Short mmCIF file of C-alpha atoms and ligand atoms in Angstrom, two decimals:
data_model
loop_
_atom_site.label_atom_id
_atom_site.label_comp_id
_atom_site.label_asym_id
_atom_site.label_seq_id
_atom_site.Cartn_x
_atom_site.Cartn_y
_atom_site.Cartn_z
CA MET A 29 120.43 27.62 55.67
CA ASN A 30 122.81 29.61 57.90
CA ARG A 31 121.51 30.34 61.39
CA ILE A 32 121.27 34.14 61.74
CA THR A 33 122.09 35.49 65.22
CA GLY A 34 122.88 38.87 66.76
CA LYS A 35 126.52 38.34 65.77
CA THR A 36 125.88 37.60 62.09
CA LYS A 37 127.68 40.02 59.74
CA LEU A 38 125.62 41.46 56.93
CA LEU A 39 126.51 41.70 53.23
CA GLY A 40 124.17 42.58 50.39
CA VAL A 41 123.49 43.71 46.84
CA ILE A 42 121.83 46.96 45.82
CA GLY A 43 119.93 47.49 42.58
CA ASP A 44 116.66 48.62 41.01
CA PRO A 45 115.13 46.18 40.19
CA ILE A 46 116.76 43.53 42.37
CA GLU A 47 114.37 40.59 42.58
CA HIS A 48 116.03 38.68 39.69
CA SER A 49 119.57 39.05 41.07
CA LEU A 50 121.43 35.74 41.23
CA SER A 51 124.01 37.09 43.68
CA PRO A 52 122.18 36.02 46.89
CA ILE A 53 122.03 32.43 45.59
CA MET A 54 125.75 32.07 44.96
CA HIS A 55 127.00 34.16 47.90
CA ASN A 56 124.84 32.41 50.50
CA ALA A 57 125.84 29.01 49.06
CA ALA A 58 129.51 29.93 49.49
CA ILE A 59 128.93 31.42 52.97
CA GLU A 60 127.23 28.22 54.10
CA HIS A 61 130.01 26.07 52.67
CA MET A 62 132.70 28.24 54.29
CA GLN A 63 130.88 28.01 57.66
CA ILE A 64 131.32 31.72 58.31
CA ASP A 65 128.84 33.91 60.18
CA PHE A 66 127.67 36.10 57.31
CA ALA A 67 124.35 36.59 55.49
CA TYR A 68 123.96 38.17 52.03
CA VAL A 69 120.72 40.07 51.43
CA PRO A 70 119.20 41.77 48.32
CA PHE A 71 118.23 45.44 48.85
CA HIS A 72 115.87 47.19 46.46
CA ILE A 73 117.27 50.74 46.42
CA ARG A 74 115.77 53.34 44.07
CA PRO A 75 118.14 55.96 42.58
CA GLU A 76 116.65 58.78 44.68
CA ASP A 77 117.26 56.75 47.87
CA LEU A 78 120.90 55.80 47.23
CA LYS A 79 122.49 58.37 49.57
CA THR A 80 120.06 57.55 52.40
CA ALA A 81 120.65 53.82 51.88
CA ILE A 82 124.44 54.22 52.20
CA ALA A 83 123.98 56.19 55.44
CA GLY A 84 121.68 53.41 56.67
CA PHE A 85 124.28 50.76 55.79
CA GLU A 86 126.76 52.70 57.93
CA ALA A 87 124.26 52.69 60.82
CA ILE A 88 123.57 48.94 60.64
CA ASP A 89 127.29 48.16 60.17
CA LEU A 90 126.92 46.39 56.82
CA LYS A 91 130.34 44.91 56.00
CA GLY A 92 130.12 45.28 52.24
CA PHE A 93 127.82 45.09 49.23
CA SER A 94 127.60 44.39 45.52
CA VAL A 95 126.33 47.13 43.23
CA THR A 96 124.22 46.51 40.16
CA ILE A 97 122.18 48.53 37.66
CA PRO A 98 121.46 51.49 37.93
CA HIS A 99 123.91 52.38 40.74
CA LYS A 100 127.31 51.34 39.33
CA GLN A 101 128.27 54.92 38.37
CA SER A 102 126.16 56.97 40.77
CA ILE A 103 127.66 55.23 43.83
CA MET A 104 131.15 56.57 42.98
CA PRO A 105 130.86 60.09 44.49
CA LEU A 106 129.52 58.54 47.72
CA LEU A 107 132.68 56.47 48.33
CA SER A 108 135.85 57.50 50.22
CA GLU A 109 138.19 55.68 47.84
CA ILE A 110 137.96 53.95 44.49
CA THR A 111 140.55 51.58 42.99
CA ASP A 112 142.34 52.53 39.77
CA VAL A 113 140.71 49.65 37.93
CA ALA A 114 137.21 50.89 38.86
CA LYS A 115 138.19 54.43 37.85
CA ALA A 116 139.39 53.16 34.46
CA ILE A 117 136.17 51.19 33.91
CA GLY A 118 134.13 54.11 35.27
CA ALA A 119 131.94 51.86 37.43
CA VAL A 120 131.99 50.19 40.85
CA ASN A 121 130.41 46.77 41.46
CA THR A 122 131.90 45.94 44.89
CA VAL A 123 132.01 48.09 48.04
CA TRP A 124 133.59 47.28 51.41
CA LYS A 125 134.18 49.06 54.70
CA SER A 126 137.76 50.23 55.25
CA ASP A 127 139.40 52.47 57.89
CA ARG A 128 138.73 55.46 55.61
CA GLY A 129 135.06 54.68 55.01
CA TRP A 130 133.45 52.93 52.02
CA SER A 131 135.90 51.69 49.39
CA GLY A 132 134.89 50.59 45.91
CA THR A 133 136.35 48.47 43.14
CA ASN A 134 135.22 46.62 40.05
CA THR A 135 135.62 42.83 39.98
CA ASP A 136 134.03 42.39 36.51
CA ILE A 137 137.49 42.56 34.96
CA VAL A 138 138.74 39.69 37.17
CA GLY A 139 135.56 37.78 36.29
CA PHE A 140 135.93 38.39 32.55
CA ILE A 141 139.57 37.32 32.29
CA ALA A 142 139.27 34.26 34.59
CA PRO A 143 138.27 31.72 31.87
CA ILE A 144 140.81 32.98 29.30
CA LYS A 145 143.82 34.17 31.31
CA ALA A 146 145.78 30.89 31.10
CA ARG A 147 146.47 31.54 27.39
CA ASN A 148 149.09 33.77 25.89
CA TRP A 149 147.24 36.56 24.07
CA LYS A 150 150.30 38.58 23.04
CA SER A 151 150.05 39.45 19.31
CA SER A 152 146.37 38.45 19.34
CA ILE A 153 143.36 40.45 18.16
CA ALA A 154 140.25 41.01 20.29
CA LEU A 155 136.90 42.03 18.83
CA VAL A 156 134.37 43.46 21.30
CA LEU A 157 130.73 43.74 20.16
CA GLY A 158 129.03 46.64 21.97
CA ASN A 159 130.36 49.68 23.80
CA GLY A 160 128.30 49.83 27.02
CA GLY A 161 129.20 49.22 30.67
CA ALA A 162 130.31 45.60 30.38
CA ALA A 163 132.41 46.42 27.29
CA ARG A 164 134.51 48.71 29.51
CA ALA A 165 135.47 45.81 31.80
CA VAL A 166 136.19 43.68 28.72
CA VAL A 167 138.46 46.31 27.16
CA ALA A 168 140.34 46.76 30.45
CA GLY A 169 140.65 42.97 30.70
CA CYS A 170 141.94 42.63 27.13
CA GLU A 171 144.52 45.32 27.75
CA GLN A 172 145.65 43.51 30.90
CA LEU A 173 145.97 40.26 28.93
CA GLY A 174 148.25 41.99 26.40
CA PHE A 175 146.19 41.86 23.18
CA SER A 176 148.04 43.69 20.41
CA GLU A 177 144.78 44.99 18.91
CA ILE A 178 141.44 45.62 20.62
CA HIS A 179 138.58 46.51 18.25
CA VAL A 180 135.25 47.72 19.63
CA VAL A 181 132.14 47.72 17.43
CA GLY A 182 129.10 49.88 18.23
CA ARG A 183 126.04 51.33 16.53
CA SER A 184 126.45 54.99 17.49
CA ALA A 185 129.46 56.84 16.03
CA GLU A 186 129.10 59.50 18.72
CA LYS A 187 129.12 56.99 21.61
CA LEU A 188 132.04 55.18 19.99
CA GLN A 189 134.08 58.40 19.88
CA GLU A 190 133.32 59.09 23.54
CA PHE A 191 134.27 55.50 24.37
CA ALA A 192 137.58 55.76 22.48
CA GLN A 193 138.46 59.09 24.10
CA SER A 194 137.89 57.77 27.62
CA TRP A 195 140.88 55.39 27.37
CA ALA A 196 144.61 55.85 26.92
CA ILE A 197 145.14 52.49 25.21
CA ASP A 198 147.17 52.60 21.97
CA SER A 199 145.91 49.20 20.80
CA LEU A 200 142.24 50.28 21.00
CA SER A 201 140.19 51.25 17.96
CA VAL A 202 136.46 51.73 17.47
CA HIS A 203 134.25 50.91 14.48
CA THR A 204 130.63 50.92 13.38
CA TRP A 205 128.89 47.60 12.67
CA ASP A 206 129.42 47.80 8.88
CA LYS A 207 133.13 47.03 9.48
CA LEU A 208 132.23 43.76 11.20
CA PRO A 209 132.92 41.30 8.31
CA GLU A 210 136.53 42.45 7.90
CA LEU A 211 137.14 42.49 11.67
CA LEU A 212 135.61 39.03 12.20
CA SER A 213 137.98 37.34 9.79
CA HIS A 214 141.02 38.45 11.80
CA ALA A 215 139.78 38.21 15.40
CA ASP A 216 141.26 35.65 17.83
CA LEU A 217 138.73 36.47 20.56
CA ILE A 218 135.19 37.69 19.83
CA VAL A 219 133.23 38.95 22.83
CA ASN A 220 129.52 39.75 22.75
CA THR A 221 128.81 42.48 25.31
CA THR A 222 125.45 43.46 23.78
CA PRO A 223 122.20 42.03 25.18
CA ILE A 224 121.39 40.53 21.74
CA GLY A 225 120.43 36.88 22.30
CA MET A 226 119.53 37.28 25.96
CA SER A 227 116.41 35.40 27.11
CA PRO A 228 113.60 35.84 26.02
CA GLN A 229 115.15 36.98 22.67
CA SER A 230 116.95 33.64 22.54
CA ASP A 231 116.73 33.22 18.75
CA GLN A 232 118.84 36.33 18.09
CA SER A 233 122.59 36.70 17.60
CA PRO A 234 124.79 39.77 17.06
CA LEU A 235 126.10 37.94 13.94
CA ASN A 236 123.98 36.92 10.97
CA GLU A 237 124.66 33.49 9.45
CA ALA A 238 127.02 34.82 6.78
CA GLN A 239 129.00 36.81 9.37
CA ALA A 240 129.21 33.77 11.68
CA GLN A 241 130.95 31.89 8.86
CA LEU A 242 133.72 34.53 8.84
CA MET A 243 134.95 33.64 12.34
CA LYS A 244 138.35 31.91 12.32
CA THR A 245 138.10 28.26 13.40
CA ASN A 246 140.84 28.75 16.01
CA ALA A 247 139.14 31.84 17.48
CA ILE A 248 137.32 31.85 20.82
CA ALA A 249 133.72 33.09 21.03
CA TYR A 250 132.82 34.57 24.42
CA ASP A 251 129.30 35.70 25.27
CA LEU A 252 128.73 37.65 28.49
CA ILE A 253 125.12 36.43 28.46
CA TYR A 254 124.53 33.32 30.60
CA LEU A 255 120.82 32.72 29.84
CA PRO A 256 120.01 30.97 27.52
CA ASN A 257 122.92 28.59 27.72
CA PRO A 258 124.31 28.42 25.09
CA THR A 259 123.19 31.57 23.29
CA LYS A 260 122.56 31.62 19.54
CA PHE A 261 125.96 33.33 19.07
CA LEU A 262 127.72 30.51 20.94
CA GLN A 263 125.72 27.91 18.98
CA GLN A 264 126.94 29.50 15.74
CA ALA A 265 130.51 29.22 17.05
CA GLN A 266 130.09 25.61 18.17
CA GLN A 267 128.65 24.66 14.77
CA LYS A 268 131.95 25.83 13.26
CA GLY A 269 133.94 23.93 15.90
CA ILE A 270 134.94 27.16 17.60
CA GLU A 271 135.53 27.15 21.37
CA ALA A 272 132.64 28.88 23.17
CA ILE A 273 132.65 30.49 26.63
CA ASP A 274 129.41 31.66 28.28
CA GLY A 275 128.86 34.46 30.81
CA LEU A 276 128.24 32.25 33.84
CA GLU A 277 131.92 31.94 34.67
CA MET A 278 132.34 35.74 34.64
CA LEU A 279 129.36 36.06 36.97
CA VAL A 280 130.79 33.46 39.36
CA GLN A 281 134.33 34.82 39.31
CA GLN A 282 133.36 38.47 39.83
CA GLY A 283 131.27 37.36 42.82
CA ALA A 284 134.03 35.16 44.21
CA ALA A 285 136.50 38.06 43.98
CA ALA A 286 134.06 40.26 45.94
CA LEU A 287 133.44 37.65 48.66
CA GLU A 288 137.20 37.25 49.03
CA ILE A 289 137.51 41.02 49.65
CA TRP A 290 134.72 40.98 52.29
CA THR A 291 135.84 37.87 54.18
CA GLY A 292 139.61 37.81 53.56
CA ARG A 293 139.22 34.10 52.90
CA THR A 294 139.68 31.79 49.93
CA VAL A 295 136.29 31.32 48.33
CA PRO A 296 134.87 28.03 46.92
CA ASN A 297 134.23 29.03 43.28
CA ASP A 298 132.94 25.55 42.50
CA VAL A 299 130.19 25.85 45.15
CA MET A 300 129.13 29.24 43.76
CA ARG A 301 129.13 27.92 40.17
CA ARG A 302 127.12 24.79 41.09
CA SER A 303 124.52 26.79 43.07
CA LEU A 304 123.85 28.95 40.00
CA ARG A 305 123.77 26.02 37.58
CA VAL A 306 121.23 24.24 39.78
CA HIS A 307 119.17 27.41 40.27
CA LEU A 308 119.11 28.09 36.51
CA GLY A 309 118.16 24.47 35.76
CA PHE A 310 121.40 23.64 33.93
CA GLU A 311 121.89 20.55 36.13
P1 NAP B 412 124.73 48.41 28.50
O1 NAP B 412 125.62 49.30 29.28
O2 NAP B 412 123.32 48.78 28.28
O3 NAP B 412 125.44 48.18 27.06
C1 NAP B 412 124.84 47.43 26.04
C2 NAP B 412 125.59 47.67 24.73
O4 NAP B 412 124.97 46.87 23.74
C3 NAP B 412 125.54 49.12 24.23
O5 NAP B 412 126.73 49.44 23.58
C4 NAP B 412 124.37 49.10 23.24
O6 NAP B 412 124.51 50.03 22.21
C5 NAP B 412 124.55 47.71 22.66
N1 NAP B 412 123.29 47.20 22.11
C6 NAP B 412 122.13 46.99 22.78
N2 NAP B 412 121.18 46.51 21.95
C7 NAP B 412 121.76 46.45 20.71
C8 NAP B 412 121.30 46.06 19.43
N3 NAP B 412 120.06 45.61 19.24
N4 NAP B 412 122.16 46.14 18.39
C9 NAP B 412 123.43 46.58 18.57
N5 NAP B 412 123.93 46.96 19.77
C10 NAP B 412 123.10 46.90 20.83
O7 NAP B 412 124.66 46.94 29.15
P2 NAP B 412 125.86 46.18 29.93
O8 NAP B 412 125.72 46.44 31.38
O9 NAP B 412 127.13 46.50 29.22
O10 NAP B 412 125.45 44.65 29.70
C11 NAP B 412 125.50 44.08 28.42
C12 NAP B 412 125.29 42.56 28.48
O11 NAP B 412 126.31 41.95 29.24
C13 NAP B 412 123.96 42.16 29.14
O12 NAP B 412 123.46 41.05 28.43
C14 NAP B 412 124.39 41.73 30.53
O13 NAP B 412 123.53 40.77 31.09
C15 NAP B 412 125.75 41.11 30.25
N6 NAP B 412 126.65 41.15 31.42
C16 NAP B 412 127.07 39.95 31.93
C17 NAP B 412 127.92 39.94 33.01
C18 NAP B 412 128.37 38.61 33.57
O14 NAP B 412 128.88 38.58 34.70
N7 NAP B 412 128.26 37.55 32.84
C19 NAP B 412 128.35 41.15 33.59
C20 NAP B 412 127.91 42.36 33.04
C21 NAP B 412 127.05 42.34 31.94
P3 NAP B 412 124.15 51.60 22.41
O15 NAP B 412 125.24 52.12 23.31
O16 NAP B 412 124.20 52.14 21.04
O17 NAP B 412 122.80 51.64 23.06
#
């Protein structure tokens, strides 16, 4: 455990609820390994207290903080500057103190692309299941990786239209779930951004058994969920010999990118990953 003194610099995470956040585990593990004088603390901030909390952070000279549900959008008007990537996603998950005040960005996109960015995705087709907050980071990531087609599947035609209209991406198209079979048989990357299959609903998958058979054997299945590990969706992929990527790496990499912003130092991703795997009982 780091020794906290009067000189220790504070970082934190805000959310409501916050007690299940894994961020303190991985950030404090990295801080200890880096031997830097920081401490990362969870703060339970209710929506009605957000403005007061930010003023309080100013007063106690907090150096930066992570932002989780339900504050990722509502924090935006309280910041002095927001990066283009966070504006495009429409959500901020990382805030730091700059000369101009509080600055915000979104590191979910860096986290999402980290496990797949070494490949060449030009002329490839991405299929994104769900059209919520995480899907926005995934779409921005797929555009950055150069996918020639990005298909988003959702259950509400109205929300899908809003989603489509909020981007200026020519390769993006939106569909309702009934189009899934046709889309699955062409997709090179299939990303589950819905909570279907998340613990304790571990026996569920966004794909039924017949749909799972439609995935191409050389596709990659990517589930943003990290618990259970693997999810039913990833088990379906593995049974077909399809490469499966779970959400733990995204979680680690978005956190590492944030810690790099706050400390200006190279961050030990492996230490962060291991601390989470041990905490979650994976090793
Ligand atoms: P969100 O904003 O609530 O979006 C969830 C999406 O899933 C919405 O489009 C919703 O559809 C859809 N959905 C929910 N239940 C469904 C169902 N039964 N059938 C079909 N569609 C359904 O949530 P989020 O913040 O994007 O998070 C989504 C998932 O990603 C969660 O499991 C979260 O833990 C995970 N995540 C992981 C990371 C990571 O670092 N690994 C980061 C962010 C999120 P409607 O819009 O129609 O309601």
